[in-house]
Tab-separated table of C-alpha atoms in Angstrom:
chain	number	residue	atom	x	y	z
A	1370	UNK	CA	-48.965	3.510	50.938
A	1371	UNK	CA	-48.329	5.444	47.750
A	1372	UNK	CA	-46.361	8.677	48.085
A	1373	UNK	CA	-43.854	10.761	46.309
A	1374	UNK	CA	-40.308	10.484	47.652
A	1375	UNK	CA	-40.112	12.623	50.292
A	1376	UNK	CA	-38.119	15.871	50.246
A	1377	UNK	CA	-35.057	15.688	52.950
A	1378	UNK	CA	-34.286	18.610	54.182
A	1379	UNK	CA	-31.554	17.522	56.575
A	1380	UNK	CA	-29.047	17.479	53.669
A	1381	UNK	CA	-29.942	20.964	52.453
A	1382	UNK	CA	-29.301	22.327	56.005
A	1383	UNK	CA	-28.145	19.947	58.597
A	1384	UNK	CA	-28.868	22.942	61.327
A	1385	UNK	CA	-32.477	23.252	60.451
A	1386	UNK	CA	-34.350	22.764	63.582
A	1387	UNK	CA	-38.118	23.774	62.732
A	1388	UNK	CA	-39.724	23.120	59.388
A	1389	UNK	CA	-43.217	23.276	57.918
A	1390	UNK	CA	-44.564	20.143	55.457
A	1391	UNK	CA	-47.988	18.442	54.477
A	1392	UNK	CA	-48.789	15.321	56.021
A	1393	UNK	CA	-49.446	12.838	52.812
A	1394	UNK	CA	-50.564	9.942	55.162
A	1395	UNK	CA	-51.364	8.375	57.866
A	1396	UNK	CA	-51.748	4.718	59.106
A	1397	UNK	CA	-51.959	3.201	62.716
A	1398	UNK	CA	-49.805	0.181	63.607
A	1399	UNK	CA	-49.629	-1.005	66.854
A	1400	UNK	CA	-47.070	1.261	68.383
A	1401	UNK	CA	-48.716	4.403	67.208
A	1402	UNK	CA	-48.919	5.792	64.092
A	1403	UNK	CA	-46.809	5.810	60.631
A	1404	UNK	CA	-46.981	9.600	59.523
A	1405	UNK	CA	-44.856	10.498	55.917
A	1406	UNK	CA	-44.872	13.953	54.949
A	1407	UNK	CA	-44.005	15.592	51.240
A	1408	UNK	CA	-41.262	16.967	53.220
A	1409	UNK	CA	-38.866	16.450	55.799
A	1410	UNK	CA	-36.360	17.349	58.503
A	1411	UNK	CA	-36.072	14.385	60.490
A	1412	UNK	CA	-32.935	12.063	60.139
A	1413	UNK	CA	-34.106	8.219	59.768
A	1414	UNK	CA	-32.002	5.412	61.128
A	1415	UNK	CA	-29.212	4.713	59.151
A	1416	UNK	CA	-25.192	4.645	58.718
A	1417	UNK	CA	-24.515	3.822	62.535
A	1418	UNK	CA	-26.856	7.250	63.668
A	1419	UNK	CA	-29.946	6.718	65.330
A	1420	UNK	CA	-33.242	8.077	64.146
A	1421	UNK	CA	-34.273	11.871	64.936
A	1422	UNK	CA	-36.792	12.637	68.055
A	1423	UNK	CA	-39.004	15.777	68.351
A	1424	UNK	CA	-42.750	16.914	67.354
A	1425	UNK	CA	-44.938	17.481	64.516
A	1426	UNK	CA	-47.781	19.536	65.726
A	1427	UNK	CA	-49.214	17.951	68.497
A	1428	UNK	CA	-47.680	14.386	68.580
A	1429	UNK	CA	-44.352	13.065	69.692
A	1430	UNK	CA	-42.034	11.589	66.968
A	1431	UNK	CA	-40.970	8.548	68.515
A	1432	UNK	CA	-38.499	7.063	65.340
A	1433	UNK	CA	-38.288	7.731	61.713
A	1434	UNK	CA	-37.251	4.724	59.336
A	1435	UNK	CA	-37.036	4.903	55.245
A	1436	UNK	CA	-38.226	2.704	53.092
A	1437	UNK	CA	-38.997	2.915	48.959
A	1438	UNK	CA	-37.558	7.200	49.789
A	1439	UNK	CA	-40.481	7.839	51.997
A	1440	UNK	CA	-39.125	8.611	55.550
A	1441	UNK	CA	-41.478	7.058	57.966
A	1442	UNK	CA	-42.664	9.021	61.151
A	1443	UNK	CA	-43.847	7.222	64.184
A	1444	UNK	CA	-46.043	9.361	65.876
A	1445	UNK	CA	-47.834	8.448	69.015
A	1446	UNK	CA	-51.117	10.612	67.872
A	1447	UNK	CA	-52.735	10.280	63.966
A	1448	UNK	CA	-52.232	13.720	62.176
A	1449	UNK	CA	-54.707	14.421	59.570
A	1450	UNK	CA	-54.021	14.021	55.351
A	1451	UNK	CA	-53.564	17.223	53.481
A	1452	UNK	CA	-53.131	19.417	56.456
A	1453	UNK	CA	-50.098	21.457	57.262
A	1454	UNK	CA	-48.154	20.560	60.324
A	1455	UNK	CA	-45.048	22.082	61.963
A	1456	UNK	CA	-42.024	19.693	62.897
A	1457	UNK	CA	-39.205	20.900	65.746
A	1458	UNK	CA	-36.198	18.384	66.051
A	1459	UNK	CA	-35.120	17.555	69.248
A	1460	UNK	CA	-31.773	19.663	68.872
A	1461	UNK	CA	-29.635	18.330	71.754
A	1462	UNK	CA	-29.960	15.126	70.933
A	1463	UNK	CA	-29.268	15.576	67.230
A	1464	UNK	CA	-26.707	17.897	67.590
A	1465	UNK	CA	-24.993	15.465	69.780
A	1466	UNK	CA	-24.926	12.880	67.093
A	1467	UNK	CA	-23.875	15.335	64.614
A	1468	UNK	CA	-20.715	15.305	67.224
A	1469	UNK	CA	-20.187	12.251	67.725
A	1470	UNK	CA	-20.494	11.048	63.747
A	1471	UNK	CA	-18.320	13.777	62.641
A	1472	UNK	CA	-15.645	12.804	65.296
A	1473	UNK	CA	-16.173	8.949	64.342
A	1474	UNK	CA	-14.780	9.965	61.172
A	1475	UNK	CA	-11.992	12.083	62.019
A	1476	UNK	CA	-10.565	8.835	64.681
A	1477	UNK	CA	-11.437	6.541	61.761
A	1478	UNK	CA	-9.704	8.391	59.393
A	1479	UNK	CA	-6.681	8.958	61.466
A	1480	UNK	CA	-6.410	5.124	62.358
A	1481	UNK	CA	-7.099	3.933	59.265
A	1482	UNK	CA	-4.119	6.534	57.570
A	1483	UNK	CA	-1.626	5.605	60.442
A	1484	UNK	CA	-2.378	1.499	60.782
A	1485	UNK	CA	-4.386	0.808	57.684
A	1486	UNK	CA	-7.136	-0.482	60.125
A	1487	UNK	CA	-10.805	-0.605	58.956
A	1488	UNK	CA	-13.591	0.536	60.596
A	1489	UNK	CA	-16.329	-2.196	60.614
A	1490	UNK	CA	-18.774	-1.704	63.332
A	1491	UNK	CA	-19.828	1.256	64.710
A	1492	UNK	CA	-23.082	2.214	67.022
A	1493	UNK	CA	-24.285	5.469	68.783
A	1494	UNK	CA	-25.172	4.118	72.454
A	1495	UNK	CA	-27.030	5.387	75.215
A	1496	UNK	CA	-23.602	6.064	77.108
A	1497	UNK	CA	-20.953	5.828	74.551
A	1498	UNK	CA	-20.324	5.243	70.953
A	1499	UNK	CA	-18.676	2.259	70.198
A	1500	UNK	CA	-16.492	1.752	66.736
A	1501	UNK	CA	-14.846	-1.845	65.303
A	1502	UNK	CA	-11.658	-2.200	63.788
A	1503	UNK	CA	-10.349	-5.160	61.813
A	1504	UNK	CA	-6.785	-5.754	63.731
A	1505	UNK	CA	-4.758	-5.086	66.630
A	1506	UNK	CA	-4.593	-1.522	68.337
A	1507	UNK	CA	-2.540	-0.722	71.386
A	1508	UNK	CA	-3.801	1.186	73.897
A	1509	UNK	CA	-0.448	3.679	72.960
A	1510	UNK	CA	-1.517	3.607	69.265
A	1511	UNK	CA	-4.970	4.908	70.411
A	1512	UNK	CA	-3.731	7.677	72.740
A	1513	UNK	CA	-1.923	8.893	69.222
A	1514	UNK	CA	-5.097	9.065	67.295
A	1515	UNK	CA	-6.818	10.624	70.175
A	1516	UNK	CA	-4.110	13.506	70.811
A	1517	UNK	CA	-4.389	14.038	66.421
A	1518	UNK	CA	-8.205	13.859	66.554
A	1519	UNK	CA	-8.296	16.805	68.687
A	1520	UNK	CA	-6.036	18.389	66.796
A	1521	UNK	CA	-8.243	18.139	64.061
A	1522	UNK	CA	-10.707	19.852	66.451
A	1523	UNK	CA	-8.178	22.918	67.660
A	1524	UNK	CA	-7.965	23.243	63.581
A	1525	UNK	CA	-11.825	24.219	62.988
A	1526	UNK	CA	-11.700	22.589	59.463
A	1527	UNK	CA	-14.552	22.668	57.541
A	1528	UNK	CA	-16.581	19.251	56.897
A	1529	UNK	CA	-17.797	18.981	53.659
A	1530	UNK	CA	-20.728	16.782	52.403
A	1531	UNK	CA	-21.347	16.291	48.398
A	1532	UNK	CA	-22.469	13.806	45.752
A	1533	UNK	CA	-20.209	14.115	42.748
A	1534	UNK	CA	-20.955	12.525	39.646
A	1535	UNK	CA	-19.613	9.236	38.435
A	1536	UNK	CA	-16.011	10.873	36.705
A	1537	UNK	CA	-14.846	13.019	39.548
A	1538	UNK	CA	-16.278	10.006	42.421
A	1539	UNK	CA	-13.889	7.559	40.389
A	1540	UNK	CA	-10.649	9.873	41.506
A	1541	UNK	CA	-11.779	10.271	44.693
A	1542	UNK	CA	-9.742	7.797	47.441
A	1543	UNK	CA	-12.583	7.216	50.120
A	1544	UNK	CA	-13.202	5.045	52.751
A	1545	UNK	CA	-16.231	2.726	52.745
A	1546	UNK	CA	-17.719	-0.596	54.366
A	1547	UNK	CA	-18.701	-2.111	51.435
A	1548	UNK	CA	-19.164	-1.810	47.154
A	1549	UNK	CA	-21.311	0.996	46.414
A	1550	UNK	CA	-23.594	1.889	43.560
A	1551	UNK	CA	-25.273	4.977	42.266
A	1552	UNK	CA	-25.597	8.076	44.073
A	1553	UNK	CA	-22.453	8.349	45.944
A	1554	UNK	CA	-22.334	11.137	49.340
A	1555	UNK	CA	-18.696	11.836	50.333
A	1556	UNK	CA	-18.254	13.592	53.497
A	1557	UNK	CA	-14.431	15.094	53.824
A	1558	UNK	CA	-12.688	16.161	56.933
A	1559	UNK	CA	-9.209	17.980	54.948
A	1560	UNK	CA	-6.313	16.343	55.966
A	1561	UNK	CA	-8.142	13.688	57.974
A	1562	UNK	CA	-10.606	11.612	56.528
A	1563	UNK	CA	-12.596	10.957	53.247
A	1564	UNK	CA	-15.540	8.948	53.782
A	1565	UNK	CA	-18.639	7.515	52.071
A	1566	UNK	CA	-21.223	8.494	54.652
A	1567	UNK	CA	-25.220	9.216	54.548
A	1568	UNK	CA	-25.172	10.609	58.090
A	1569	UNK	CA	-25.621	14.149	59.424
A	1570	UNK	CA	-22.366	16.101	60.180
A	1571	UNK	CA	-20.720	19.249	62.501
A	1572	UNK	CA	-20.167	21.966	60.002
A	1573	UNK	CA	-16.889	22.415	61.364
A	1574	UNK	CA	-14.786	19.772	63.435
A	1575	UNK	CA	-14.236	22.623	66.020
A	1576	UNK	CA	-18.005	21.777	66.560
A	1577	UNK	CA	-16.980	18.267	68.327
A	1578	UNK	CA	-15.937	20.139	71.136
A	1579	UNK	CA	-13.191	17.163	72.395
A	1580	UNK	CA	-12.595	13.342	71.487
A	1581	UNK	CA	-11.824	10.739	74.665
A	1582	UNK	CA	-11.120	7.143	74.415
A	1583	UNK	CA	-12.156	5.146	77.115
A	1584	UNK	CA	-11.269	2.074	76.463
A	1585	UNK	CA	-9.714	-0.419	73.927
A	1586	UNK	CA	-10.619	-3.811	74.037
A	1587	UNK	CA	-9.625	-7.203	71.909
A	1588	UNK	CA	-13.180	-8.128	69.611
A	1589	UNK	CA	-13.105	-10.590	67.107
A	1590	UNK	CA	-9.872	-10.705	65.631
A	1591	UNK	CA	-10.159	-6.770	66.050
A	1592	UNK	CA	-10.186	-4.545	68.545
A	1593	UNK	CA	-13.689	-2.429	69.775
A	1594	UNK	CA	-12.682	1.350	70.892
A	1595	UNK	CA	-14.985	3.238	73.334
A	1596	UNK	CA	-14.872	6.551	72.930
A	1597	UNK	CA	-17.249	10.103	74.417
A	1598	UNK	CA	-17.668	13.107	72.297
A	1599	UNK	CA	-18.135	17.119	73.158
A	1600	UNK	CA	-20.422	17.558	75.951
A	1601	UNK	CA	-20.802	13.679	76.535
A	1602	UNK	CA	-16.604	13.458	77.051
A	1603	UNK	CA	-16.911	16.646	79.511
A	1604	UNK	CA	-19.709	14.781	81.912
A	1605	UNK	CA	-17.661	11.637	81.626
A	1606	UNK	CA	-14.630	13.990	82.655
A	1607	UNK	CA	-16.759	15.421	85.629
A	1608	UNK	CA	-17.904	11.885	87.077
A	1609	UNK	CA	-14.579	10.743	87.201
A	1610	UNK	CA	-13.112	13.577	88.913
A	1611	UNK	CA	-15.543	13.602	91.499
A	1612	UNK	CA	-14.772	9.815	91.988
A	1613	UNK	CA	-11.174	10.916	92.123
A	1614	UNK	CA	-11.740	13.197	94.379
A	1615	UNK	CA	-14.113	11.240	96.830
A	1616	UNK	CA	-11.515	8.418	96.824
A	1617	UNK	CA	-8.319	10.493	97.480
A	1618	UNK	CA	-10.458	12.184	100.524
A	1619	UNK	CA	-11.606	8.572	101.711
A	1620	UNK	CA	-7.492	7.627	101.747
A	1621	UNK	CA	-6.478	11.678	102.906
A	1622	UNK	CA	-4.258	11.485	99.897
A	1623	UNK	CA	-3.949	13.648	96.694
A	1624	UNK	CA	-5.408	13.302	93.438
A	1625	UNK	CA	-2.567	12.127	92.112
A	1626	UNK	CA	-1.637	9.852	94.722
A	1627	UNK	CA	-4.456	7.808	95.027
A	1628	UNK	CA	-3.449	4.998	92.921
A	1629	UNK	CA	-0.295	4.581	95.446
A	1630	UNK	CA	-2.176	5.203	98.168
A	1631	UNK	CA	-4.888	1.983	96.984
A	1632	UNK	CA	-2.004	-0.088	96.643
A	1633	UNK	CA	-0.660	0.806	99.481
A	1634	UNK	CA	-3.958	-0.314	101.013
A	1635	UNK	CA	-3.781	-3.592	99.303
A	1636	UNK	CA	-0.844	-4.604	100.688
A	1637	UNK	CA	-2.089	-3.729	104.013
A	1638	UNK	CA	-5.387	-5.969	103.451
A	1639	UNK	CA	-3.496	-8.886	101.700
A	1640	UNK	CA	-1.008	-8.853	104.845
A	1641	UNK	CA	-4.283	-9.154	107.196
A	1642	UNK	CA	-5.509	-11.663	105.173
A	1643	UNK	CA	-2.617	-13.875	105.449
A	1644	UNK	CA	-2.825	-13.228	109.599
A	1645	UNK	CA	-6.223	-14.216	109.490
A	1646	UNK	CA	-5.552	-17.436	107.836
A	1647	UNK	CA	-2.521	-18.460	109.890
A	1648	UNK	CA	-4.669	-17.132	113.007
A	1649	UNK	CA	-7.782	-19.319	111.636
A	1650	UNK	CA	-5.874	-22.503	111.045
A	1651	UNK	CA	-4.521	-22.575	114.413
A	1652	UNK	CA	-7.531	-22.600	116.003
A	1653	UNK	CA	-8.951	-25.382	113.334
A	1654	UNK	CA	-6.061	-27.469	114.828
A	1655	UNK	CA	-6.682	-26.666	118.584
A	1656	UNK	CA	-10.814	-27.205	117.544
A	1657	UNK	CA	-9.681	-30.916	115.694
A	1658	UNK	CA	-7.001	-31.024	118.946
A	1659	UNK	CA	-10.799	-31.336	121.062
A	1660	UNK	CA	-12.273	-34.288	119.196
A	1661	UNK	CA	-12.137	-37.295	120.669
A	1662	UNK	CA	-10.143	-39.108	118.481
A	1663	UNK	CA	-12.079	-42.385	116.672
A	1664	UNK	CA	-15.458	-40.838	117.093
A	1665	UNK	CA	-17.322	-41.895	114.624
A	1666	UNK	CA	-18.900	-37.922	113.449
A	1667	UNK	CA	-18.594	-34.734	113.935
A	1668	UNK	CA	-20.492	-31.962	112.331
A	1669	UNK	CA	-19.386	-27.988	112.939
A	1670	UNK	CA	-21.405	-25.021	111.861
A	1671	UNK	CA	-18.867	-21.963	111.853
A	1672	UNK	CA	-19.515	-18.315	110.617
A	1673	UNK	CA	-18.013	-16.644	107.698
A	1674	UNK	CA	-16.141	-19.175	106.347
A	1675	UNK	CA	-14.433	-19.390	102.561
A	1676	UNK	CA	-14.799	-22.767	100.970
A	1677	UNK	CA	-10.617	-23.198	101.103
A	1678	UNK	CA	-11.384	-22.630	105.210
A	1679	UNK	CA	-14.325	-24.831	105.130
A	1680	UNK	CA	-12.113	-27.506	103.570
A	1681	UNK	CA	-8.949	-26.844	105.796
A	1682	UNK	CA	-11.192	-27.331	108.822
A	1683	UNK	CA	-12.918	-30.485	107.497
A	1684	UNK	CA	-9.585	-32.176	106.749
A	1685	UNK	CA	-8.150	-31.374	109.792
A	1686	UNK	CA	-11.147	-33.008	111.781
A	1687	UNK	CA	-11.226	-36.039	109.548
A	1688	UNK	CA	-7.559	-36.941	111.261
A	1689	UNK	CA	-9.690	-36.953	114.073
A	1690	UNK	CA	-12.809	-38.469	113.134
A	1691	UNK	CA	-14.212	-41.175	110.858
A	1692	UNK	CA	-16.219	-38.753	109.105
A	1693	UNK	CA	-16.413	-35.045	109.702
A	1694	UNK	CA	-19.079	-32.031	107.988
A	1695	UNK	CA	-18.372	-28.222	108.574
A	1696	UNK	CA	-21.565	-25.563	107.594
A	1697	UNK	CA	-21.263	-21.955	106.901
A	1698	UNK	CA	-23.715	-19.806	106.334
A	1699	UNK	CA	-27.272	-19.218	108.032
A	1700	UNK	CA	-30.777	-20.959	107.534
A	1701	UNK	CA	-31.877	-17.681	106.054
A	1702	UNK	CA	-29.312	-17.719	103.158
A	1703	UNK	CA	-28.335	-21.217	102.885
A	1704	UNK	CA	-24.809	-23.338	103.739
A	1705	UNK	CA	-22.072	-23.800	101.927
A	1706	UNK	CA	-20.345	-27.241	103.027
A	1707	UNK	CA	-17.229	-29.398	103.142
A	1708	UNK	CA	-17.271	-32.930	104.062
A	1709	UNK	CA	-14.210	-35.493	104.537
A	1710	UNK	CA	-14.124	-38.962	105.765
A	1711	UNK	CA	-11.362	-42.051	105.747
A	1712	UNK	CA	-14.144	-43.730	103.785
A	1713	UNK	CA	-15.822	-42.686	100.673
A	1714	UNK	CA	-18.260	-39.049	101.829
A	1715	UNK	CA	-19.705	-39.020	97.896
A	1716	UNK	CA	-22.374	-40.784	98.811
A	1717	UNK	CA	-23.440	-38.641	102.567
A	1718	UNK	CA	-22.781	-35.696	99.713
A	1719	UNK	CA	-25.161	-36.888	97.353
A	1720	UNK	CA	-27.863	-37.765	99.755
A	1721	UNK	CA	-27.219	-34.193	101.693
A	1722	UNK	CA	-28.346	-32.376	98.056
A	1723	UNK	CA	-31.013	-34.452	97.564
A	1724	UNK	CA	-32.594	-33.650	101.236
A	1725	UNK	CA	-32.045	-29.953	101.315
A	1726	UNK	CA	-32.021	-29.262	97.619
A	1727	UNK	CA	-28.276	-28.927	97.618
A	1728	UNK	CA	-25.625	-28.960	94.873
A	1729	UNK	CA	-21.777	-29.977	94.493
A	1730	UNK	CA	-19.745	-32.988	94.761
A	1731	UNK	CA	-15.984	-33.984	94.757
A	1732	UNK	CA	-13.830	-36.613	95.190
A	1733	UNK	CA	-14.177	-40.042	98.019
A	1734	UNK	CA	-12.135	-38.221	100.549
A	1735	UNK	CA	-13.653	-35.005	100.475
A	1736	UNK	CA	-16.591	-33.649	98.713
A	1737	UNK	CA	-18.246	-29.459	99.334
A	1738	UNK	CA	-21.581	-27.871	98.364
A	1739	UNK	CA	-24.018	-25.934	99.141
A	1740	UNK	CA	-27.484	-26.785	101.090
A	1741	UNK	CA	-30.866	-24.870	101.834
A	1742	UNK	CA	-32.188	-25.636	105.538
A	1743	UNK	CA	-32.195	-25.491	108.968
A	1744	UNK	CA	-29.324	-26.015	110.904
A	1745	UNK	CA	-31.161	-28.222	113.234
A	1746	UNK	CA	-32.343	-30.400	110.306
A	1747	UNK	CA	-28.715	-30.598	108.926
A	1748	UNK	CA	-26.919	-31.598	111.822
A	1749	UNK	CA	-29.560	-34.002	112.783
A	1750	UNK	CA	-29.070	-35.946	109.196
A	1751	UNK	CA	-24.893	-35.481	109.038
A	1752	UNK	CA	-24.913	-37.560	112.346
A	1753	UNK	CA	-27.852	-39.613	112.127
A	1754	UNK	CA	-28.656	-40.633	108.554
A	1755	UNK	CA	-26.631	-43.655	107.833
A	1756	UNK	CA	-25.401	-44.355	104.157
């Protein structure tokens, strides 16, 4: 494919949403179609910012890589050679990573001036954007850089994209992932950050609209921060509030009282819990109480047991019993199991698995599992099936 570099208009005029260029070529691949054009104002992949979306004439622009300075159009249509053809950007969706880069920056400039952290990952999701840094961050040292970032935004500073030649790049203290060479593009946020950066940018930082961190978590040796920008932070703001608000009318307490209202519930359920245990173990001792005592088997099925219940039961009807199973569960779903014996169970255990494609094992006194079958069949090999 031999064509001139292609002109990029994005870096004349980051805002420009339509844009007239001949199409210089056109090749089907087996997603569609790989479309360059002489000129250009769709954003390719690159520098953490996904690829721009919209139309040229008829066809959808699907992605748009680079490669050798021609930016590569997948179109899912062919558009002819030599002919003319309009191109509209999707603007929402550019415009919203023209947000979120330019507020990247500013939190990336901020941490790295306050905790001389690196930024070393950073991706554009679906639902969030995502940015790596090389140490430790507390979730205190982010709400700082959070409440500055949007300060930076109340400020309205200009951001301010340029290539300056080799003498006045060398004086220049910028941030960047890695050695660079030739053409250099600085992007500057006054006061806040001074960055290397090929992506597209807010003209102004008031542009961001607001900066949230959601979340700060330990990642390799680092720490990965999750944060929403302008109208992303806003709908993120709106979904929790109406979770908030659900919640506190579920527990008929205030917004602001929910969290001591769901621990007061808690404590309520942990209470019941215990009741229900002490509750369930006396009647496991009045059920092993029943037993004949020196039968040879026994084998309960019980509902809605836990495996510690299953093996409270079991032991407590092994006193009772030379060897004793207890099932819970349904034929539908399967049983979970628990069986205990004065003699060693591991091998009733393993030959339980292998006849209803079961799974687990333990120790000679007590092994527990989990079976697939009837309860009819079950029962019938427990007391029957000698080992």
């Amino acid at each position: 494919m031999e064509t001139m570099p292609t002109q990029r208009l994005y870096y004349e005029d980051a805002y420009l949403q339509q844009f007239t260029a001949v199409v210089t070529s056109c090749e089907a691949q087996k997603d569609g179609y790989v479309v360059t054009l002489d000129r250009t104002a769709f954003y390719p992949e690159g520098g953490g910012q996904p690829a721009d979306h919209g139309t040229l004439g008829d066809a959808k622009v699907l992605d748009v890589q680079e490669k050798d300075g021609n930016l590569l159009h997948t179109t899912d249509r062919p558009l002819a050679v030599g002919t003319n053809v309009e191109g509209t950007i999707d603007w929402p969706r550019r415009f919203l990573f023209m947000q979120q880069h330019t507020g990247e920056h500013i939190v990336s400039g901020i941490t790295h001036r306050l905790f001389h952290l690196d930024n070393v990952g950073f991706h554009m999701g679906a639902q969030a954007v995502t940015v790596d840094f090389n140490g430790e961050l507390s979730a205190e040292q982010m709400a700082q850089v959070e409440r500055l970032a949007n300060q930076a935004i109340y400020e309205n500073l200009p951001v301010l994209a340029e290539c300056p030649p080799k003498e006045k790049l060398a004086q220049i203290d910028y941030r960047s992932k890695k050695e660079l060479t030739g053409e250099v593009r600085i992007v500057t946020v006054p006061g806040y950050d001074c960055c290397a950066c090929c992506g597209l940018h807010t003209a102004h930082t008031g542009e961001v609209g607001a900066i949230k961190v959601l979340s700060v978590q330990r990642y390799k040796g680092g720490v990965r921060v999750t944060l929403q920008f302008g109208s992303r932070a806003i709908q993120d703001y709106d979904e929790k509030l109406k979770s908030v608000t659900a919640i506190s009318v579920l527990l008929s307490a205030k917004p602001e009282e929910v969290v001591d209202a769901v621990e007061r519930l808690l404590a309520e359920r942990d209470g019941l819990r215990q009741q229900v245990y002490q509750l369930q173990q006396e009647i496991f001792t009045q059920k092993a109480a029943a037993v004949p005592e020196g039968q040879e088997r026994v084998c309960f099925f019980e509902e809605g047991l836990s495996p510690d219940s299953l093996r409270h039961f079991c032991l407590a009807l092994a006193e009772r019993a030379g060897l004793a199973a207890v099932f819970s569960g349904s034929d539908a779903e399967g049983w979970k199991y628990a069986v205990a014996g004065q003699e060693d169970v591991r091998p009733l255990g393993k030959a339980l698995n292998q006849a209803f494609a079961g799974r687990g094992g333990g120790k000679a006194a007590l092994v527990q599992g989990s079976v697939q079958g009837t309860r009819e069949a079950i029962e019938s090999f427990v007391l029957h099936t000698a080992i």
